[in-house]
DNA sequence: CCGAGGTCTGGAAACGTTTCGCCGAAACGT
DNA sequence: ACGTTTCGGCGAAACGTTTCCAGACCTCGG
């Protein structure tokens, strides 16, 4: 930069002004500067820039996901990237694999890099590190799950209402024995979805058959096993509600193995790519990762811009996608 | 940091040594420093650190994808993230949506942030900006597609061989009228897959029916339309080869609409999530995004470490996943 | 007892940028 | 013609860190 200044025969401050496109510099001087910069192959150094700059903005944001490879996270990531890009902000992403230790590490690294803000899918409910980051001046938005720190903004989905409505539909279609397969209860969303199931039964005046509630079903294989067991009961369920992506896949696999997919209703939580290719299509309670990501980024940028208001907690709704498997009639129905 | 130094009653240089865990500092002094840092809530600033540091490493790497939300990119991203994490490097990702202008912008922003290296899925074959970045000292690895700049390392997949083998299988199963549906010819992989199709026909001594080759089929709807047209031909194909993910979905949708999915063979390029839930399952020529990402990151880090050798071009093989749709027999077969 | 060599430690310079304070000149009003 | 404002431009200081260099202290062998 100094070289550019001397070559253009101007002061170093002028070069800075030209590079940043600031006003108050004669056109022909600016021209000379750009020419010299071009000639010398000068590249602006954003790291040094944000070091000295008054606002100390690094124009980078940290995104802590469960797993960058899973479709939900990927869509979220893209949505965040897009809204960030509108402001010239880049996103630094990391995966925790639900490991609080890795989450902790990522929060530390990101804050050490002076990201402008943090969007986190928290692994646990108690996150002292997030609070520390917030205390150190890095805004934080929690996504998909709440956190124990009351003061952070959150963007979540009304898991309960989604499952409740699904149960209502199944009941209306005549189903009286509805089973639930949920993920590990340590995961907040799994708990909520289970609660929604219980509420849904209560709302329709149905009885809750404990044998039809399977929790801590994690992954495809466990779901297959659990489904097999449920259908082998003396009085098997006529409808299944799955609380998670991979569980839905496992359930459906077993249903197909037993040739019961046209026979036993199934509603899953979270959309599956290409689920409408199946026969019957898998009906799901879908959340909108794009909306979630956009909302989270918007909230975060408000804070980055200095909004000091109280914590905001956005709750997005789910959408039911009827594809067939959830519309199969039960014995008590029409 | 200066505050920490004065509080611990030591010099600023000692604090730096302690923070970086460098040897040659008395344990009790180190203890005092860490205590003071703790008390003052001191956080190391990596940006300032890498500014002054001798190696000028920013421990960040740029990843330019087609679309962070698509499953292939997501898996690639995760693989890169993992190998980078082993070295304490974070990854900054951006999506181009196949737009050379956005790619150009991302390359510029990333280099302005002084990333240690760049992993790029290039949009076009001629990338002068990539060369500029390389010239400026930022190592570059191209992934999924080659680039016109000979000197950059690449990691690609043998698209031709994959499709060729698929055609061979179909021929062996008795298919004599095999159609091909490929993506936009501007995309290198689409070209290669088409070439593989032609080669495959030649290898098996089959004739190439121009009416059965559809190129520039982009997206689900176009694929549906094209499939409908192909099957409406006077002498329709008995097997279809799809050159892309979404095209495969469109083809299959139409096959199901016409109830021909058990009748017309289908092999797609690129795996689909949960493709084995379908009946028949969709057979695909799969690439391994994890292996690609790992390889690309490894290559890149070699360069970051100063390896000055000639450009290396890794070509990974595809794997055929037989799930049923590609195993349907043709009229000329057994 | 003294000097050489080693180990710790601290101050200052440097990294590449932005910003502050200041200056000279030109434009303006009286 | 002169004071005053305005404006473009300049050098130097600062951002938070690492690294160079030199100084202080200790130990040990001669």
XYZ file of C-alpha atoms (C1' of nucleotides) in Angstrom:
728
model
C 0.000 0.000 0.000
C 2.857 2.260 0.783
C 4.353 1.275 -2.546
C 1.129 2.162 -4.297
C 1.148 5.529 -2.554
C 4.686 6.364 -3.620
C 4.140 5.064 -7.130
C 1.014 7.150 -7.554
C 2.854 10.022 -5.962
C 0.192 10.454 -3.313
C -0.095 9.989 0.408
C -0.927 6.704 1.997
C -4.177 8.105 3.363
C -5.374 8.902 -0.123
C -4.828 5.341 -1.212
C -6.969 4.192 1.684
C -9.713 6.567 0.666
C -9.653 5.397 -2.903
C -9.651 1.733 -1.951
C -12.656 2.229 0.325
C -14.427 4.368 -2.228
C -14.700 7.225 0.206
C -15.628 10.650 -1.150
C -13.408 13.681 -1.201
C -10.666 12.702 -3.572
C -10.069 14.269 -6.988
C -10.995 11.936 -9.836
C -7.651 12.104 -11.594
C -5.782 11.293 -8.409
C -8.117 8.370 -7.780
C -7.438 7.260 -11.324
C -3.706 7.388 -10.757
C -4.078 5.387 -7.562
C -6.191 2.651 -9.118
C -3.752 2.422 -11.989
C -0.800 2.061 -9.651
C -2.673 -0.506 -7.569
C -3.452 -2.473 -10.695
C 0.121 -2.296 -11.853
C 1.584 -3.389 -8.568
C -0.966 -6.159 -8.116
C -2.088 -4.648 -4.896
C -4.701 -6.575 -2.934
C -6.609 -5.062 -0.089
C -6.162 -6.897 3.219
C -9.472 -7.119 5.002
C -7.990 -8.573 8.165
C -5.691 -5.623 8.698
C -8.506 -3.351 7.686
C -10.977 -4.583 10.268
C -8.256 -4.520 12.872
C -7.892 -0.787 12.686
C -11.357 0.131 11.508
C -13.555 2.052 13.924
C -16.479 -0.389 14.018
C -14.186 -3.406 14.381
C -16.471 -5.363 12.093
C -14.966 -8.417 10.559
C -17.897 -8.999 8.205
C -17.927 -12.636 9.149
C -20.491 -14.631 11.025
C -20.172 -17.984 12.736
C -22.691 -20.742 12.146
C -22.646 -23.741 14.441
C -24.645 -26.649 13.077
C -25.313 -30.156 14.159
C -23.937 -31.557 10.932
C -23.217 -29.561 7.817
C -23.960 -32.622 5.726
C -27.546 -33.165 6.780
C -30.184 -31.670 4.507
C -31.820 -29.544 7.157
C -28.553 -27.976 8.240
C -27.509 -27.497 4.648
C -30.674 -25.612 3.779
C -30.333 -23.531 6.921
C -26.754 -22.781 6.036
C -27.679 -21.657 2.582
C -30.426 -19.373 3.852
C -28.058 -17.790 6.341
C -25.417 -17.424 3.684
C -27.829 -15.646 1.381
C -29.076 -13.099 3.873
C -25.519 -12.549 5.041
C -24.310 -12.067 1.488
C -26.734 -9.190 1.053
C -24.667 -7.343 3.608
C -21.333 -8.489 2.320
C -20.895 -10.848 5.224
C -19.386 -14.308 4.888
C -20.229 -17.303 6.990
C -17.868 -19.590 8.829
C -19.546 -22.916 9.565
C -18.788 -25.767 11.913
C -20.446 -29.028 12.916
C -20.829 -30.230 16.476
C -22.287 -33.717 15.945
C -24.279 -32.991 19.102
C -21.093 -32.915 21.117
C -21.077 -30.090 23.699
C -17.298 -30.157 23.780
C -17.046 -29.465 20.090
C -19.663 -26.780 20.405
C -17.648 -25.154 23.134
C -14.539 -25.290 20.990
C -16.285 -23.775 18.009
C -17.738 -20.930 20.053
C -14.280 -20.155 21.357
C -12.587 -20.272 17.979
C -15.262 -18.170 16.367
C -15.132 -15.488 19.021
C -11.340 -15.528 18.881
C -11.705 -14.706 15.211
C -13.925 -11.820 16.157
C -16.945 -12.894 14.152
C -19.638 -10.227 14.104
C -22.176 -12.687 15.449
C -22.989 -16.303 16.104
C -25.893 -18.471 14.964
C -25.963 -21.651 16.970
C -27.929 -24.865 17.031
C -27.121 -25.568 20.671
C -26.336 -29.116 21.745
C -27.478 -28.719 25.313
C -29.820 -26.555 27.244
C -27.186 -25.027 29.494
C -24.645 -23.095 27.559
C -22.338 -21.020 29.658
C -20.023 -20.424 26.745
C -22.718 -18.831 24.675
C -23.342 -16.498 27.543
C -19.661 -15.729 27.756
C -19.580 -14.894 24.073
C -22.581 -12.661 24.477
C -20.930 -11.010 27.444
C -17.834 -10.400 25.360
C -19.926 -8.477 22.876
C -20.662 -11.117 20.255
C -24.390 -11.297 19.535
C -25.820 -14.806 19.585
C -28.952 -16.286 18.076
C -30.034 -19.801 18.968
C -31.812 -21.801 16.329
C -34.017 -24.886 16.327
C -33.750 -25.220 20.101
C -33.891 -22.781 22.986
C -31.139 -22.347 25.529
C -31.000 -21.746 29.227
C -29.597 -18.277 28.744
C -32.731 -16.185 28.704
C -31.225 -13.169 27.050
C -30.386 -14.679 23.695
C -32.673 -14.421 20.729
C -34.078 -17.695 19.496
C -35.753 -19.006 16.390
C -37.628 -22.219 16.962
C -40.479 -24.145 15.436
C -43.732 -25.031 17.106
C -43.011 -28.730 17.234
C -45.883 -29.446 19.589
C -48.552 -27.855 17.473
C -47.286 -29.670 14.417
C -47.501 -33.100 15.975
C -50.757 -32.247 17.731
C -52.375 -31.381 14.420
C -51.045 -34.558 12.843
C -52.558 -36.654 15.597
C -55.816 -34.789 15.083
C -55.800 -35.673 11.412
C -55.153 -39.324 12.116
C -57.942 -39.380 14.668
C -60.313 -37.740 12.228
C -59.395 -40.366 9.665
C -60.597 -42.995 12.094
C -57.375 -44.065 13.752
C -57.749 -45.066 17.367
C -54.459 -46.822 17.956
C -51.730 -44.357 17.072
C -48.110 -45.048 17.902
C -45.269 -42.576 18.367
C -41.588 -43.126 17.707
C -39.362 -40.361 19.049
C -35.667 -39.600 19.098
C -33.483 -39.361 22.218
C -35.274 -37.410 24.957
C -32.111 -35.406 25.583
C -32.871 -33.562 22.375
C -35.289 -30.736 23.041
C -37.192 -31.096 19.793
C -37.733 -34.796 20.465
C -39.270 -33.916 23.821
C -41.506 -31.297 22.310
C -42.719 -33.575 19.605
C -43.506 -36.245 22.137
C -45.396 -33.695 24.212
C -47.313 -32.698 21.107
C -48.256 -36.312 20.581
C -49.599 -36.639 24.121
C -51.475 -33.368 23.799
C -52.921 -34.429 20.497
C -54.295 -37.610 21.975
C -55.764 -35.696 24.893
C -57.356 -33.147 22.587
C -59.158 -35.816 20.625
C -60.203 -37.575 23.796
C -58.131 -40.614 22.938
C -56.476 -42.861 25.433
C -52.705 -43.010 25.569
C -51.489 -46.586 25.176
C -48.048 -46.668 26.762
C -47.075 -49.676 24.684
C -47.499 -47.555 21.576
C -45.058 -44.881 22.647
C -41.455 -45.583 21.800
C -38.878 -43.024 22.781
C -35.119 -42.910 22.413
C -35.402 -44.372 18.930
C -32.268 -43.094 17.256
C -31.390 -43.777 13.656
C -32.734 -45.920 10.863
C -31.987 -49.345 12.294
C -33.495 -48.648 15.700
C -36.607 -47.350 13.965
C -36.900 -50.483 11.869
C -36.614 -52.650 14.931
C -39.127 -50.605 16.895
C -41.611 -50.650 14.056
C -41.351 -54.395 13.738
C -42.059 -54.729 17.443
C -44.993 -52.340 17.360
C -46.655 -54.171 14.499
C -46.131 -57.490 16.238
C -48.150 -56.398 19.248
C -51.396 -58.264 19.962
C -53.282 -55.080 19.220
C -50.988 -53.254 16.807
C -51.269 -49.577 15.905
C -53.074 -48.553 12.738
C -51.106 -45.330 12.420
C -47.551 -44.287 13.208
C -46.152 -40.880 13.991
C -42.408 -40.540 13.622
C -40.581 -37.756 15.392
C -37.536 -37.574 13.189
C -36.193 -37.813 9.697
C -34.195 -41.005 9.873
C -36.783 -42.624 12.100
C -39.360 -41.989 9.410
C -37.121 -43.714 6.898
C -36.661 -46.709 9.172
C -40.363 -46.985 9.848
C -41.192 -46.859 6.192
C -38.561 -49.410 5.341
C -40.084 -51.890 7.746
C -43.584 -51.118 6.530
C -42.456 -51.912 3.005
C -40.673 -55.062 4.124
C -43.963 -56.214 5.597
C -45.958 -54.849 2.648
C -48.016 -52.750 4.996
C -47.255 -49.293 3.584
C -50.720 -48.996 2.061
C -52.263 -50.270 5.181
C -50.681 -48.531 8.132
C -50.765 -44.742 8.149
C -47.525 -42.825 8.671
C -46.782 -39.215 9.350
C -43.211 -38.121 9.834
C -41.672 -35.002 11.274
C -39.330 -33.134 8.929
C -39.488 -33.365 5.201
C -37.573 -35.964 3.247
C -36.070 -35.143 -0.109
C -38.022 -36.757 -2.939
C -40.590 -38.211 -0.531
C -43.249 -37.700 -3.189
C -41.617 -40.296 -5.408
C -42.830 -43.024 -3.069
C -46.142 -44.803 -3.273
C -47.829 -43.791 -1.149
C -45.944 -40.548 -0.638
C -44.848 -39.955 2.924
C -46.921 -37.255 4.574
C -44.819 -35.081 6.789
C -44.920 -32.230 9.235
C -42.414 -29.962 7.555
C -40.457 -27.075 8.904
C -39.021 -24.450 6.636
C -35.269 -24.317 7.088
C -34.976 -21.422 4.695
C -37.368 -19.288 6.718
C -35.616 -20.289 9.908
C -32.221 -19.368 8.579
C -33.408 -16.083 7.147
C -35.116 -15.143 10.373
C -32.097 -16.062 12.465
C -29.780 -14.030 10.289
C -32.140 -11.060 10.377
C -32.356 -11.175 14.152
C -28.610 -11.432 14.387
C -27.947 -8.488 12.131
C -30.311 -6.370 14.167
C -28.081 -7.045 17.137
C -24.952 -6.452 15.140
C -26.413 -3.099 14.201
C -26.662 -2.336 17.871
C -30.273 -3.138 18.740
C -30.183 -3.352 22.532
C -33.791 -4.503 23.015
C -34.906 -7.507 25.059
C -34.451 -11.017 23.726
C -36.835 -11.971 20.976
C -38.113 -15.478 20.574
C -39.512 -16.219 17.165
C -41.603 -19.346 16.853
C -42.300 -20.496 13.326
C -45.112 -22.824 12.439
C -44.913 -26.152 10.714
C -46.703 -27.083 7.557
C -48.395 -30.394 6.924
C -47.621 -31.922 3.568
C -50.269 -34.499 2.637
C -48.748 -37.051 0.324
C -50.846 -40.098 0.996
C -49.303 -42.070 3.830
C -50.974 -39.859 6.391
C -54.323 -40.020 4.669
C -54.853 -43.757 4.874
C -58.137 -44.324 6.733
C -58.322 -46.096 10.055
C -60.873 -48.706 11.173
C -62.938 -46.262 13.208
C -63.303 -43.812 10.359
C -65.340 -43.463 7.231
C -3.201 -7.692 26.508
C -1.204 -4.788 27.795
C -3.541 -4.713 30.771
C -2.930 -8.376 31.406
C 0.808 -7.742 31.268
C 0.706 -4.918 33.789
C -1.709 -6.775 36.050
C 0.488 -9.854 36.083
C 3.473 -7.583 36.526
C 5.213 -9.005 33.480
C 6.177 -7.799 30.060
C 3.857 -7.882 27.130
C 6.126 -10.334 25.348
C 5.728 -12.834 28.149
C 1.977 -12.689 27.888
C 2.257 -13.496 24.199
C 4.491 -16.436 25.000
C 2.067 -17.775 27.569
C -0.955 -17.338 25.335
C 0.721 -19.223 22.510
C 1.985 -21.904 24.834
C 5.559 -21.279 23.817
C 8.324 -22.764 25.950
C 10.801 -20.831 27.992
C 8.675 -19.198 30.604
C 8.778 -19.981 34.315
C 5.722 -21.896 35.491
C 4.773 -19.499 38.251
C 4.944 -16.521 35.913
C 2.797 -18.355 33.406
C 0.392 -19.110 36.201
C 0.208 -15.437 37.133
C -0.415 -14.495 33.526
C -3.210 -16.995 32.994
C -4.802 -15.875 36.237
C -4.692 -12.241 35.199
C -6.041 -13.087 31.758
C -8.877 -15.004 33.335
C -9.658 -12.176 35.700
C -9.657 -9.520 33.029
C -11.693 -11.643 30.653
C -8.960 -11.428 28.092
C -9.651 -13.037 24.708
C -6.939 -13.683 22.189
C -7.484 -11.911 18.887
C -6.609 -14.267 16.064
C -6.965 -11.641 13.382
C -4.347 -9.396 14.901
C -2.277 -12.454 15.625
C -2.168 -13.699 12.060
C -1.477 -10.189 10.869
C 1.851 -10.040 12.586
C 2.718 -13.717 12.687
C 5.658 -14.827 10.607
C 3.818 -17.428 8.506
C 0.887 -15.080 7.864
C -1.476 -18.040 8.181
C -5.039 -17.176 8.871
C -6.060 -20.768 9.550
C -9.067 -20.316 7.335
C -9.879 -21.892 4.025
C -12.373 -20.834 1.404
C -14.803 -23.291 -0.106
C -16.715 -22.255 -3.194
C -19.635 -24.533 -3.917
C -22.384 -24.621 -6.456
C -25.041 -24.556 -3.768
C -24.452 -25.176 -0.102
C -27.964 -26.579 0.196
C -27.611 -29.425 -2.251
C -26.760 -32.803 -0.742
C -23.611 -33.324 -2.752
C -22.178 -29.954 -1.809
C -23.211 -30.422 1.785
C -21.412 -33.741 2.062
C -18.361 -32.258 0.359
C -18.437 -29.339 2.733
C -18.589 -31.578 5.733
C -15.673 -33.678 4.536
C -13.579 -30.589 3.946
C -14.567 -29.216 7.309
C -13.480 -32.393 9.036
C -10.052 -32.633 7.481
C -9.547 -28.923 8.024
C -10.588 -29.219 11.661
C -7.790 -31.703 12.243
C -5.396 -28.857 11.584
C -7.361 -26.251 13.455
C -8.502 -24.643 10.242
C -11.998 -23.288 9.740
C -13.871 -23.151 6.485
C -15.583 -20.195 4.923
C -18.169 -21.336 2.385
C -20.015 -19.630 -0.419
C -22.427 -20.662 -3.155
C -22.169 -19.592 -6.767
C -25.383 -21.023 -8.238
C -23.292 -21.635 -11.334
C -22.875 -17.915 -11.824
C -19.322 -16.987 -12.887
C -19.828 -13.479 -11.582
C -20.591 -14.703 -8.113
C -17.673 -17.080 -8.303
C -15.417 -14.213 -9.225
C -16.744 -12.180 -6.314
C -16.239 -15.011 -3.863
C -12.690 -15.636 -5.013
C -11.904 -11.975 -4.543
C -13.494 -11.725 -1.104
C -11.825 -14.878 0.073
C -8.390 -13.817 -1.066
C -8.965 -10.378 0.433
C -9.500 -12.166 3.717
C -6.240 -13.931 3.200
C -7.573 -17.464 3.374
C -4.803 -20.037 3.456
C -6.255 -21.778 0.439
C -9.220 -22.161 -1.830
C -11.264 -25.207 -2.781
C -13.439 -24.390 -5.737
C -16.121 -26.062 -7.778
C -15.502 -23.868 -10.813
C -18.454 -22.631 -12.825
C -16.601 -22.286 -16.077
C -13.604 -23.748 -17.736
C -11.701 -20.510 -18.042
C -10.971 -18.983 -14.713
C -8.597 -16.107 -14.831
C -9.416 -15.126 -11.279
C -8.390 -18.475 -9.931
C -5.092 -18.007 -11.652
C -4.767 -14.558 -10.173
C -5.392 -15.940 -6.716
C -2.806 -18.624 -7.293
C -0.389 -16.004 -8.534
C -0.990 -13.989 -5.393
C 0.107 -16.942 -3.329
C -3.191 -18.561 -2.434
C -3.149 -22.267 -3.283
C -6.181 -23.449 -5.219
C -7.709 -26.872 -5.679
C -10.477 -27.409 -8.196
C -13.066 -30.002 -7.437
C -15.614 -31.918 -9.479
C -14.537 -30.178 -12.660
C -11.197 -29.255 -14.164
C -10.203 -25.758 -15.106
C -8.301 -24.219 -17.954
C -5.459 -23.241 -15.654
C -3.156 -26.213 -15.981
C -1.189 -25.562 -12.840
C -3.941 -26.050 -10.310
C -4.541 -29.319 -8.563
C -7.836 -30.982 -9.328
C -9.978 -33.689 -7.862
C -12.486 -35.074 -10.299
C -14.467 -38.210 -10.847
C -14.249 -40.499 -13.836
C -17.692 -39.623 -15.115
C -17.098 -41.287 -18.461
C -16.124 -44.635 -17.081
C -19.108 -44.603 -14.756
C -21.633 -44.038 -17.500
C -19.796 -46.367 -19.864
C -20.059 -49.195 -17.388
C -23.715 -48.447 -16.803
C -24.417 -48.655 -20.510
C -22.507 -51.919 -20.584
C -24.723 -53.331 -17.860
C -27.866 -52.289 -19.648
C -26.620 -53.837 -22.852
C -25.764 -57.037 -21.087
C -29.262 -57.113 -19.628
C -30.599 -57.103 -23.138
C -31.355 -53.456 -23.737
C -30.844 -52.315 -27.290
C -32.617 -49.002 -27.225
C -31.032 -46.963 -24.472
C -31.790 -43.274 -24.048
C -29.689 -40.611 -22.395
C -30.885 -37.473 -20.643
C -28.105 -35.028 -19.830
C -27.825 -31.653 -18.155
C -26.695 -28.437 -19.828
C -23.665 -29.063 -22.052
C -21.956 -26.029 -20.558
C -21.394 -28.090 -17.449
C -18.279 -30.167 -17.828
C -19.614 -33.176 -15.977
C -22.672 -33.242 -18.216
C -20.412 -33.349 -21.247
C -18.309 -36.111 -19.807
C -21.293 -38.208 -18.905
C -22.655 -37.800 -22.374
C -19.309 -38.808 -23.803
C -19.349 -41.848 -21.551
C -22.746 -42.761 -22.916
C -21.532 -42.559 -26.489
C -18.431 -44.555 -25.658
C -20.500 -47.149 -23.867
C -22.683 -47.670 -26.891
C -19.641 -47.933 -29.125
C -17.993 -50.415 -26.801
C -20.960 -52.731 -26.905
C -21.275 -52.354 -30.628
C -24.623 -50.651 -30.334
C -25.909 -48.024 -32.672
C -26.461 -44.529 -31.403
C -30.037 -43.410 -32.011
C -29.923 -39.614 -32.071
C -33.586 -39.421 -31.149
C -32.767 -41.155 -27.892
C -30.203 -38.614 -26.790
C -31.596 -35.603 -24.989
C -29.185 -32.967 -23.817
C -29.690 -29.689 -22.002
C -32.298 -31.274 -19.798
C -32.129 -29.117 -16.701
C -34.243 -29.720 -13.624
C -37.107 -31.967 -12.652
C -39.802 -30.571 -14.918
C -37.684 -30.620 -18.047
C -36.771 -34.209 -17.274
C -40.415 -35.179 -16.880
C -41.267 -33.607 -20.176
C -38.335 -35.203 -21.975
C -39.149 -38.611 -20.570
C -42.750 -38.331 -21.690
C -41.569 -37.480 -25.176
C -39.054 -40.318 -25.293
C -41.622 -42.896 -24.272
C -44.069 -41.554 -26.819
C -41.682 -42.252 -29.681
C -42.725 -44.845 -32.238
C -39.860 -47.017 -31.082
C -39.379 -45.968 -27.467
C -36.311 -46.770 -25.386
C -36.352 -49.711 -23.014
C -33.777 -48.199 -20.723
C -32.939 -44.681 -19.622
C -29.679 -43.239 -18.389
C -29.953 -39.975 -16.523
C -26.964 -37.707 -16.203
C -27.978 -35.813 -13.124
C -29.681 -35.960 -9.797
C -32.784 -33.905 -10.440
C -33.112 -35.314 -13.915
C -33.246 -38.786 -12.402
C -36.057 -37.670 -10.148
C -38.009 -36.217 -13.033
C -37.541 -39.312 -15.130
C -38.703 -41.535 -12.358
C -41.702 -39.352 -11.653
C -42.879 -39.681 -15.206
C -42.199 -43.403 -15.222
C -44.413 -43.732 -12.168
C -47.091 -41.520 -13.664
C -47.192 -43.890 -16.597
C -46.814 -46.965 -14.360
C -43.742 -48.002 -16.288
C -41.209 -48.009 -13.456
C -41.091 -51.808 -13.374
C -40.874 -51.925 -17.071
C -38.373 -49.383 -18.252
C -34.878 -49.621 -16.791
C -33.329 -46.537 -15.244
C -29.833 -45.727 -14.097
C -29.076 -42.311 -12.697
C -25.855 -40.471 -12.080
C -25.304 -39.362 -8.508
C -26.908 -40.965 -5.529
C -30.268 -39.872 -4.196
C -30.958 -39.880 -0.494
C -33.298 -42.701 0.490
C -33.403 -44.031 -3.081
C -33.621 -47.533 -1.677
C -37.053 -46.825 -0.236
C -38.509 -46.871 -3.719
C -39.810 -49.922 -5.531
C -37.895 -50.668 -7.550
C -34.951 -48.873 -5.966
C -33.173 -46.491 -8.293
C -29.819 -47.843 -9.388
C -27.233 -45.133 -9.572
C -23.698 -44.381 -10.528
C -22.539 -42.854 -7.267
C -19.623 -40.631 -6.499
C -18.232 -40.330 -3.020
C -18.409 -36.697 -1.926
C -16.674 -37.463 1.325
C -13.672 -38.957 -0.428
C -13.603 -36.058 -2.860
C -13.673 -33.498 -0.080
C -11.041 -35.265 1.940
C -8.760 -35.587 -1.047
C -9.196 -31.961 -2.039
C -8.421 -30.754 1.462
C -5.382 -32.987 1.659
C -4.054 -31.709 -1.652
C -4.673 -28.147 -0.551
C -2.886 -28.514 2.742
C 0.120 -29.973 0.978
C 0.332 -26.736 -0.962
C -0.272 -24.655 2.120
C 2.655 -26.472 3.669
C 4.750 -25.291 0.767
C 4.790 -28.263 -1.596
C 5.997 -26.690 -4.853
C 5.574 -29.807 -7.034
C 3.715 -29.914 -10.326
C -0.072 -29.898 -10.419
C -1.657 -33.137 -9.364
C -4.886 -34.351 -10.873
C -6.677 -36.954 -8.815
C -9.390 -38.858 -10.572
C -11.689 -40.856 -8.328
C -13.818 -43.689 -9.561
C -17.553 -44.041 -9.346
C -19.389 -46.900 -7.751
C -22.444 -48.559 -9.185
C -25.246 -49.130 -6.706
C -27.628 -51.781 -7.959
C -31.027 -51.198 -6.459
C -33.313 -52.734 -9.023
C -34.232 -50.119 -11.583
C -31.035 -50.698 -13.486
C -31.435 -54.459 -13.377
C -34.713 -54.683 -15.230
C -34.123 -56.940 -18.265
C -34.487 -55.735 -21.814
C -36.143 -57.483 -24.731
C -32.907 -58.636 -26.297
C -31.641 -60.241 -23.089
C -32.290 -63.339 -21.097
C 37.084 -14.896 41.776
C 35.958 -14.023 37.096
C 34.258 -14.571 32.522
C 31.542 -17.386 29.271
C 27.406 -19.323 28.150
C 22.740 -20.191 28.901
C 17.956 -19.052 30.220
C 14.226 -15.681 31.081
C 12.400 -11.472 30.404
C 11.030 -6.874 28.627
C 10.839 -2.913 25.388
C 10.256 -1.602 20.846
C 9.518 -2.361 16.077
C 6.675 -4.291 12.739
C 2.374 -6.363 10.229
C -1.232 -3.459 6.743
C -4.639 -0.825 7.459
C -7.747 3.383 9.114
C -8.210 7.599 11.383
C -6.740 11.870 13.546
C -4.866 16.267 13.366
C -2.917 19.502 10.579
C -1.536 22.210 6.561
C -1.521 24.689 2.275
C -4.162 26.570 -1.199
C -8.115 27.984 -3.373
C -12.582 30.136 -3.137
C -15.486 33.393 -1.066
C -17.429 37.565 1.069
C -16.739 42.223 2.528
C -6.684 43.241 -0.338
C -7.533 40.611 3.579
C -9.734 37.362 6.888
C -12.368 33.192 6.816
C -14.154 29.057 5.391
C -13.680 24.904 2.683
C -11.434 21.281 0.726
C -8.070 17.933 -0.820
C -4.174 15.855 0.809
C -0.440 14.357 3.964
C 2.276 12.150 7.779
C 1.912 9.899 12.019
C -0.441 7.366 15.458
C -3.121 3.554 16.505
C -5.428 -1.303 16.263
C -3.627 -6.076 19.030
C -0.501 -9.013 18.239
C 4.382 -11.411 17.316
C 9.144 -11.172 16.957
C 13.699 -9.227 17.215
C 17.194 -7.783 20.074
C 19.259 -6.697 24.071
C 19.608 -6.874 28.992
C 19.528 -9.228 33.538
C 20.355 -12.980 36.059
C 22.233 -17.413 37.146
C 25.360 -21.259 36.820
C 29.480 -23.417 36.048
C 34.153 -24.341 34.752
C 38.726 -22.645 34.882
